[in-house]
Amino acid sequence: MKVKNTKRERTAKEYADQYGISVSTVKKYFSQDREDYEEEARKRRLKAYCLRNMGLKWHEVGETLGTTKHGAIALYKRYEKLDKKEEA
């Protein structure tokens, strides 16, 4: 039985400490659905792709997305590999 099907606002460890339960129990009952996670990841990859194509530098794309320069590059490349094929 899942209690909440959205992304957690805090880490599983923080919830486990607060309620006195194990981390695995938190993950079991308070987890984001796979479909929601994949949609969120797809939007994040698209945003990295769009920002880079607008002329932003890699470190600026990373800052906007809350990641590093190399994280932004990885998102861009994943978009090209996974999502761009679906659009064509």
Coordinates of C-alpha atoms in Angstrom, one line a residue:
M1 CA 0.0 0.0 0.0
K2 CA 1.5 3.3 -1.1
V3 CA 0.5 6.4 0.9
K4 CA 1.8 9.1 -1.4
N5 CA 2.6 8.8 -5.1
T6 CA 4.6 12.0 -5.5
K7 CA 8.2 12.9 -5.2
R8 CA 9.4 13.2 -1.6
E9 CA 10.2 16.7 -0.3
R10 CA 12.9 15.4 2.0
T11 CA 15.3 12.4 1.9
A12 CA 14.1 8.9 2.9
K13 CA 16.6 9.0 5.8
E14 CA 15.1 12.3 7.1
Y15 CA 11.6 10.8 7.1
A16 CA 12.9 7.5 8.7
D17 CA 14.6 9.4 11.5
Q18 CA 11.5 11.6 12.1
Y19 CA 9.0 8.7 12.3
G20 CA 11.3 6.1 13.8
I21 CA 11.0 3.7 10.8
S22 CA 13.5 2.2 8.4
V23 CA 14.6 3.9 5.2
S24 CA 13.3 0.9 3.2
T25 CA 9.9 1.4 4.7
V26 CA 9.9 5.0 3.7
K27 CA 10.9 4.1 0.1
K28 CA 8.2 1.4 0.0
Y29 CA 5.3 3.6 1.1
F30 CA 6.4 7.1 0.0
S31 CA 7.7 6.8 -3.5
Q32 CA 7.1 8.5 -6.8
D33 CA 5.4 6.4 -9.5
R34 CA 7.7 5.3 -12.3
E35 CA 5.6 7.1 -15.0
D36 CA 5.8 10.4 -13.1
Y37 CA 9.6 9.9 -12.6
E38 CA 10.1 9.2 -16.3
E39 CA 8.0 12.2 -17.3
E40 CA 9.9 14.5 -15.0
A41 CA 13.2 13.2 -16.3
R42 CA 12.1 13.7 -19.9
K43 CA 11.1 17.3 -19.2
R44 CA 14.5 18.0 -17.5
R45 CA 16.4 16.6 -20.5
L46 CA 14.3 18.7 -22.9
K47 CA 15.0 21.8 -20.8
A48 CA 18.7 21.1 -21.0
Y49 CA 18.5 20.7 -24.8
C50 CA 16.5 23.9 -25.3
L51 CA 18.7 26.0 -23.0
R52 CA 21.8 24.9 -24.8
N53 CA 20.3 25.5 -28.2
M54 CA 19.4 29.0 -27.0
G55 CA 23.1 29.7 -26.7
L56 CA 23.7 29.3 -23.0
K57 CA 27.1 27.9 -22.0
W58 CA 27.3 24.5 -20.3
H59 CA 27.9 25.9 -16.9
E60 CA 24.9 28.3 -17.3
V61 CA 22.7 25.4 -18.3
G62 CA 23.9 23.4 -15.3
E63 CA 23.2 26.3 -12.9
T64 CA 19.7 26.7 -14.3
L65 CA 19.0 23.1 -13.8
G66 CA 20.7 22.8 -10.4
T67 CA 23.4 20.5 -11.5
T68 CA 27.0 20.7 -12.7
K69 CA 28.4 21.5 -16.2
H70 CA 29.0 17.8 -16.8
G71 CA 25.5 16.9 -15.5
A72 CA 24.0 19.4 -18.1
I73 CA 26.1 17.8 -20.8
A74 CA 24.9 14.3 -19.8
L75 CA 21.2 15.5 -19.9
Y76 CA 21.7 17.0 -23.3
K77 CA 23.3 13.8 -24.7
R78 CA 20.5 11.6 -23.2
Y79 CA 17.9 13.8 -24.8
E80 CA 19.6 13.4 -28.2
K81 CA 19.8 9.6 -27.7
L82 CA 16.4 8.9 -26.1
D83 CA 13.9 11.6 -26.8
K84 CA 14.9 13.1 -30.1
K85 CA 14.4 9.8 -31.9
E86 CA 10.8 9.6 -30.6
E87 CA 10.0 13.0 -32.0
A88 CA 11.2 12.2 -35.5

